[in-house]
Tab-separated table of C-alpha atoms in Angstrom:
chain	number	residue	atom	x	y	z
D	23	MET	CA	35.748	30.813	80.007
D	24	THR	CA	33.512	28.741	80.256
D	25	ASP	CA	32.127	25.991	77.441
D	26	ILE	CA	28.078	26.456	77.446
D	27	VAL	CA	25.778	24.615	75.293
D	28	LEU	CA	22.156	25.886	74.857
D	29	LEU	CA	18.764	23.746	75.072
D	30	GLY	CA	16.106	24.849	73.771
D	31	ALA	CA	12.734	23.588	75.605
D	32	PRO	CA	9.616	24.651	73.653
D	33	ILE	CA	7.329	23.983	76.483
D	34	GLU	CA	4.195	25.298	76.918
D	35	ALA	CA	1.488	22.620	77.966
D	36	GLY	CA	2.551	23.279	81.481
D	37	ALA	CA	1.241	26.748	81.570
D	38	GLY	CA	-2.177	28.280	81.483
D	39	ARG	CA	-1.648	30.249	78.139
D	40	ARG	CA	-0.230	29.105	75.467
D	41	GLY	CA	3.128	31.420	73.727
D	42	CYS	CA	5.504	29.902	76.011
D	43	ALA	CA	6.880	27.740	73.328
D	44	MET	CA	8.509	30.338	71.059
D	45	GLY	CA	10.532	30.721	74.066
D	46	PRO	CA	13.842	29.189	72.879
D	47	ALA	CA	13.495	31.027	68.771
D	48	ALA	CA	12.765	34.612	70.686
D	49	TYR	CA	16.291	33.695	72.440
D	50	ARG	CA	18.153	32.660	69.444
D	51	THR	CA	16.467	35.468	67.618
D	52	ALA	CA	17.944	38.090	70.143
D	53	GLY	CA	21.413	36.717	70.036
D	54	LEU	CA	21.963	35.041	73.257
D	55	ALA	CA	24.704	32.542	71.694
D	56	GLU	CA	26.268	36.004	69.998
D	57	ASP	CA	26.009	37.875	73.395
D	58	LEU	CA	27.879	34.723	75.214
D	59	ARG	CA	30.510	34.600	72.580
D	60	ALA	CA	31.409	38.184	72.677
D	61	LEU	CA	32.215	37.833	76.106
D	62	GLY	CA	34.770	35.331	75.133
D	63	HIS	CA	32.611	31.397	75.955
D	64	THR	CA	32.547	28.909	73.582
D	65	VAL	CA	28.960	27.732	72.992
D	66	THR	CA	27.326	25.406	71.367
D	67	ASP	CA	23.590	24.658	70.657
D	68	LEU	CA	22.329	22.212	70.532
D	69	GLY	CA	18.575	22.490	68.915
D	70	ASP	CA	15.446	22.039	70.605
D	71	ALA	CA	14.314	18.763	72.851
D	72	VAL	CA	11.558	17.297	71.748
D	73	PRO	CA	9.109	15.471	74.475
D	74	ASP	CA	8.841	11.240	74.790
D	75	ASP	CA	5.777	9.769	74.185
D	76	THR	CA	4.519	8.320	77.101
D	77	GLY	CA	1.135	6.939	75.968
D	78	PRO	CA	-1.584	7.369	77.995
D	79	ILE	CA	-1.341	8.194	81.151
D	80	ASP	CA	-4.502	8.436	83.931
D	81	ALA	CA	-4.363	12.006	85.928
D	82	PRO	CA	-4.956	11.440	89.687
D	83	HIS	CA	-7.484	14.402	89.147
D	84	PRO	CA	-9.930	15.573	86.597
D	85	HIS	CA	-8.251	19.342	86.204
D	86	LEU	CA	-4.791	18.602	85.744
D	87	LYS	CA	-3.795	20.023	82.323
D	88	ALA	CA	-1.806	18.158	79.983
D	89	LEU	CA	-0.547	15.766	82.099
D	90	PRO	CA	0.742	13.010	79.416
D	91	THR	CA	2.834	16.151	77.752
D	92	VAL	CA	4.043	17.608	80.534
D	93	ALA	CA	5.304	13.884	81.252
D	94	GLY	CA	6.925	13.202	77.871
D	95	TRP	CA	8.647	16.390	78.340
D	96	THR	CA	10.117	15.722	81.631
D	97	ARG	CA	11.274	12.595	81.134
D	98	SER	CA	13.433	13.893	77.611
D	99	LEU	CA	14.427	16.931	79.565
D	100	HIS	CA	15.694	14.589	82.547
D	101	ARG	CA	17.337	12.529	80.324
D	102	HIS	CA	18.888	15.200	78.417
D	103	ALA	CA	20.230	17.183	81.483
D	104	HIS	CA	21.229	14.039	83.165
D	105	ASP	CA	24.049	13.570	80.271
D	106	LEU	CA	24.671	17.049	80.233
D	107	ALA	CA	25.278	17.479	83.801
D	108	ARG	CA	27.680	14.575	83.711
D	109	GLY	CA	29.650	16.543	80.760
D	110	PRO	CA	32.540	19.477	80.217
D	111	ALA	CA	30.347	22.153	79.371
D	112	LEU	CA	27.616	24.051	81.394
D	113	PRO	CA	23.790	23.895	79.978
D	114	ILE	CA	21.483	26.572	79.791
D	115	TYR	CA	18.156	25.157	79.088
D	116	MET	CA	15.943	27.892	76.968
D	117	GLY	CA	12.195	27.663	77.936
D	118	GLY	CA	9.361	27.353	77.720
D	119	ASP	CA	7.345	26.923	80.557
D	120	HIS	CA	8.710	26.506	84.412
D	121	ALA	CA	7.652	22.645	83.834
D	122	LEU	CA	10.657	22.086	82.035
D	123	SER	CA	12.276	22.388	85.679
D	124	MET	CA	11.021	18.992	86.234
D	125	GLY	CA	12.820	17.410	83.625
D	126	THR	CA	16.081	19.907	84.043
D	127	VAL	CA	16.964	19.423	88.019
D	128	THR	CA	15.838	16.224	88.319
D	129	GLY	CA	18.530	15.074	85.911
D	130	HIS	CA	21.194	17.344	87.469
D	131	ALA	CA	19.780	15.874	90.989
D	132	ALA	CA	20.715	12.929	89.552
D	133	ALA	CA	24.311	13.326	88.257
D	134	ALA	CA	24.969	15.366	91.493
D	135	ALA	CA	24.121	11.918	93.566
D	136	GLU	CA	26.560	9.891	91.208
D	137	GLN	CA	29.013	11.742	91.742
D	138	GLY	CA	28.338	12.361	95.396
D	139	ARG	CA	27.822	15.792	96.004
D	140	PRO	CA	25.220	18.089	96.938
D	141	GLN	CA	22.841	19.321	94.129
D	142	PHE	CA	21.839	22.896	95.377
D	143	VAL	CA	19.218	25.214	93.612
D	144	LEU	CA	18.438	29.055	93.636
D	145	TRP	CA	14.907	29.543	92.569
D	146	LEU	CA	14.202	33.186	90.944
D	147	ASP	CA	10.499	33.641	90.598
D	148	ALA	CA	7.299	35.249	91.976
D	149	HIS	CA	5.971	31.659	92.989
D	150	ALA	CA	7.144	28.548	94.900
D	151	ASP	CA	6.194	25.828	92.403
D	152	PHE	CA	5.668	24.239	95.389
D	153	ASN	CA	1.946	22.480	94.253
D	154	THR	CA	1.886	18.772	94.315
D	155	LEU	CA	-0.655	17.296	91.868
D	156	ASP	CA	-3.113	16.685	95.164
D	157	SER	CA	-2.420	20.403	96.174
D	158	SER	CA	-2.921	22.298	92.541
D	159	PRO	CA	-5.565	24.633	92.167
D	160	SER	CA	-5.417	25.780	88.284
D	161	GLY	CA	-4.452	22.468	87.659
D	162	ASN	CA	-1.070	23.831	85.486
D	163	LEU	CA	1.558	21.833	86.331
D	164	HIS	CA	4.180	24.465	85.746
D	165	GLY	CA	3.500	25.393	89.470
D	166	THR	CA	4.764	21.983	90.554
D	167	PRO	CA	8.147	21.852	89.564
D	168	LEU	CA	10.167	22.422	92.997
D	169	ALA	CA	7.669	20.343	95.320
D	170	PHE	CA	8.345	16.893	92.378
D	171	ALA	CA	12.227	17.626	92.724
D	172	CYS	CA	12.057	17.885	96.263
D	173	GLY	CA	10.596	14.247	96.212
D	174	LEU	CA	6.506	15.394	97.418
D	175	GLU	CA	4.142	11.802	96.957
D	176	GLY	CA	2.300	11.685	94.032
D	177	PHE	CA	4.732	11.918	90.734
D	178	ASP	CA	5.290	8.808	90.074
D	179	CYS	CA	3.626	9.307	86.311
D	180	MET	CA	6.410	12.083	85.522
D	181	LEU	CA	9.158	9.504	85.216
D	182	GLY	CA	7.222	6.397	85.145
D	183	GLY	CA	8.832	5.597	88.539
D	184	PRO	CA	10.909	7.103	91.590
D	185	LEU	CA	12.732	9.803	91.079
D	186	PRO	CA	16.411	8.120	90.873
D	187	ALA	CA	17.287	11.146	93.519
D	188	SER	CA	15.455	13.841	95.347
D	189	LEU	CA	16.770	17.182	96.200
D	190	ASP	CA	17.063	17.532	99.824
D	191	SER	CA	14.459	21.168	100.514
D	192	LYS	CA	17.371	22.151	102.623
D	193	ASN	CA	19.542	22.984	99.646
D	194	VAL	CA	16.816	24.873	97.669
D	195	CYS	CA	16.284	28.960	98.495
D	196	ILE	CA	13.207	31.102	96.815
D	197	ILE	CA	13.897	34.733	96.006
D	198	GLY	CA	11.084	37.260	94.720
D	199	LEU	CA	8.068	35.645	96.093
D	200	ARG	CA	4.934	36.904	96.187
D	201	SER	CA	2.309	34.998	95.265
D	202	VAL	CA	1.819	31.543	96.826
D	203	ASP	CA	-1.412	28.882	97.011
D	204	GLY	CA	-3.245	28.474	100.446
D	205	VAL	CA	-2.290	24.411	100.533
D	206	GLU	CA	1.032	25.392	98.765
D	207	ARG	CA	2.224	27.903	101.579
D	208	ASP	CA	1.649	24.901	104.123
D	209	LEU	CA	3.741	21.918	101.657
D	210	LEU	CA	6.563	25.317	101.819
D	211	ARG	CA	6.501	26.083	105.460
D	212	ALA	CA	6.967	22.025	106.594
D	213	SER	CA	9.763	21.965	104.360
D	214	ASP	CA	13.525	23.128	104.863
D	215	VAL	CA	13.338	25.628	101.354
D	216	SER	CA	14.677	29.002	102.385
D	217	ALA	CA	11.712	31.018	100.935
D	218	HIS	CA	12.527	34.995	100.844
D	219	ASP	CA	9.449	37.089	99.104
D	220	MET	CA	9.731	40.834	98.579
D	221	ARG	CA	9.447	42.241	101.928
D	222	ALA	CA	12.598	40.051	102.895
D	223	ILE	CA	14.462	41.869	99.539
D	224	ASP	CA	13.111	45.064	100.598
D	225	GLU	CA	14.453	44.829	104.301
D	226	HIS	CA	17.690	42.897	104.159
D	227	GLY	CA	18.321	43.755	100.334
D	228	ILE	CA	18.739	40.325	97.594
D	229	ALA	CA	22.670	40.499	98.266
D	230	ALA	CA	22.489	39.668	101.527
D	231	LEU	CA	20.213	37.133	101.039
D	232	LEU	CA	21.614	35.489	98.334
D	233	LYS	CA	25.257	35.761	99.697
D	234	GLU	CA	23.883	33.909	102.522
D	235	PHE	CA	22.575	31.074	100.360
D	236	LEU	CA	25.856	30.792	98.224
D	237	ASP	CA	28.126	30.735	101.240
D	238	ARG	CA	26.078	27.356	101.578
D	239	VAL	CA	26.551	25.983	98.686
D	240	ALA	CA	30.211	26.511	98.992
D	241	ALA	CA	31.275	25.262	102.056
D	242	ALA	CA	29.348	21.869	101.169
D	243	ASN	CA	31.141	22.334	97.854
D	244	GLY	CA	27.658	22.099	95.931
D	245	LEU	CA	26.685	22.426	92.300
D	246	LEU	CA	24.058	25.044	91.856
D	247	HIS	CA	21.301	24.836	89.403
D	248	VAL	CA	19.688	28.199	89.011
D	249	SER	CA	16.346	28.888	87.537
D	250	LEU	CA	15.248	32.215	86.033
D	251	ASP	CA	11.816	32.694	85.871
D	252	VAL	CA	10.420	35.929	84.102
D	253	ASP	CA	8.129	36.586	86.509
D	254	PHE	CA	10.968	37.291	88.819
D	255	ILE	CA	11.114	40.681	87.570
D	256	ASP	CA	9.050	43.222	87.844
D	257	PRO	CA	6.407	43.043	85.209
D	258	GLU	CA	6.632	46.877	83.969
D	259	ILE	CA	10.067	46.299	82.942
D	260	ALA	CA	9.768	42.036	81.869
D	261	PRO	CA	5.735	42.362	80.662
D	262	ALA	CA	6.395	39.198	78.398
D	263	VAL	CA	5.212	36.385	80.891
D	264	GLY	CA	1.386	34.881	81.252
D	265	THR	CA	1.475	35.107	85.086
D	266	THR	CA	2.076	39.127	86.282
D	267	VAL	CA	2.304	39.478	89.378
D	268	PRO	CA	3.555	43.735	90.429
D	269	GLY	CA	6.003	44.269	92.777
D	270	GLY	CA	8.713	42.266	91.430
D	271	ALA	CA	12.798	42.628	91.663
D	272	THR	CA	14.040	45.753	90.156
D	273	PHE	CA	16.326	46.225	87.010
D	274	ARG	CA	19.137	46.617	89.611
D	275	GLU	CA	17.634	44.160	91.706
D	276	ALA	CA	18.219	41.528	88.940
D	277	HIS	CA	21.420	42.766	87.373
D	278	LEU	CA	22.939	42.419	90.987
D	279	ALA	CA	21.706	38.975	91.552
D	280	MET	CA	23.133	37.882	88.549
D	281	GLU	CA	26.827	39.608	89.200
D	282	ILE	CA	27.157	37.934	92.370
D	283	LEU	CA	25.915	34.586	90.850
D	284	HIS	CA	29.223	35.636	88.892
D	285	ASP	CA	31.421	36.452	91.039
D	286	SER	CA	30.854	33.509	93.040
D	287	GLY	CA	32.068	31.092	90.765
D	288	LEU	CA	29.188	28.441	91.616
D	289	VAL	CA	26.571	28.275	89.198
D	290	THR	CA	26.676	24.905	87.143
D	291	SER	CA	23.344	25.146	84.819
D	292	LEU	CA	21.014	27.543	84.109
D	293	ASP	CA	16.927	27.580	83.249
D	294	LEU	CA	15.274	30.284	81.332
D	295	VAL	CA	11.684	30.340	81.912
D	296	GLU	CA	8.596	31.673	81.405
D	297	LEU	CA	9.399	33.861	78.438
D	298	ASN	CA	6.120	34.610	76.200
D	299	PRO	CA	7.269	36.222	73.176
D	300	PHE	CA	3.254	36.812	72.268
D	301	LEU	CA	3.059	38.785	74.754
D	302	ASP	CA	6.410	40.748	74.670
D	303	ILE	CA	6.844	44.407	73.389
D	304	ARG	CA	9.261	44.957	70.663
D	305	GLY	CA	11.416	42.296	71.924
D	306	LEU	CA	11.414	43.649	75.674
D	307	THR	CA	11.395	41.200	77.721
D	308	ALA	CA	13.891	38.943	75.809
D	309	ARG	CA	16.358	41.698	75.424
D	310	LEU	CA	16.527	42.104	79.317
D	311	MET	CA	16.950	37.854	79.489
D	312	LEU	CA	19.565	38.195	77.646
D	313	ASP	CA	21.337	40.784	79.386
D	314	LEU	CA	20.776	39.005	82.787
D	315	THR	CA	22.353	35.946	81.579
D	316	ALA	CA	25.237	38.151	79.779
D	317	SER	CA	26.022	39.682	83.495
D	318	LEU	CA	25.613	36.140	84.893
D	319	PHE	CA	28.829	35.238	82.405
D	320	GLY	CA	30.827	38.375	83.229
D	321	ARG	CA	29.536	41.291	81.668
D	322	GLN	CA	30.052	44.242	83.701
D	323	VAL	CA	28.309	47.600	83.975
D	324	LEU	CA	30.571	49.162	81.785
D	325	ASP	CA	30.539	47.042	79.258
D	326	ARG	CA	26.967	47.274	78.705
D	327	PRO	CA	26.164	48.859	75.002
D	328	THR	CA	23.930	51.599	75.157
D	329	ARG	CA	20.770	51.190	73.676
D	330	SER	CA	17.707	53.565	72.924
D	331	TYR	CA	14.094	51.702	73.469
């Protein structure tokens, strides 16, 4: 059984619409802590993080949105993640839009570097989130966290200086891609990131793609951070996200990924991002995200309760 800590990150400044700030409350209301405790885990809820006050930050491009606010969240969550990564418990960061990973991933990467172990990241997402501040066409900073964590240039304003440790891009795997911007595509191809779109899932199956990556994590004695975006899943069954892209992972593909991750025993931290309760239908998406998290922490098919919707 696992000691788990929950930390809310009610950030919505990185997204193009409001609502993600309600995500942590939705996870609590839906019973995330209770579900994990029912599986035998010890769960402590640390409440919600708050952003740092950065003061004014000059944006390098006028279309970048809420840069000081996102930088404040990045600094706060980086500090929290760095501290939690050095503790005994497994942290779950309840978001909030995907800009929260600018802090969580980099905090864990810094702690991993101090331990002399490689940090790996599994990015389950319809989007690569590999834009820089220069390349972002929308100016929404939830599309930049992986580029920042991998050490691409132009992000010093986020932490007020250079990254303590950047991800080695060969230790990053994205699964579920189906929406990538033009320049972002070039940046991604120039990196060593393993990027699998939905066609790869169709042709090879999600199990084969995931197990190949997990074998590399295990061989390197790596630490594994999983970042699960709601839009990884098909919007027909997970509508509560502001960046819906048709053709996502099915119910069983998503659960299989979580079950394989549990069986591997390699996951050391988790982001749950982009849940926008304002767009949900009777809590359908929040409940699905809870079910997926429970699968990651040991719930099996035969353990799932029968529900009527």
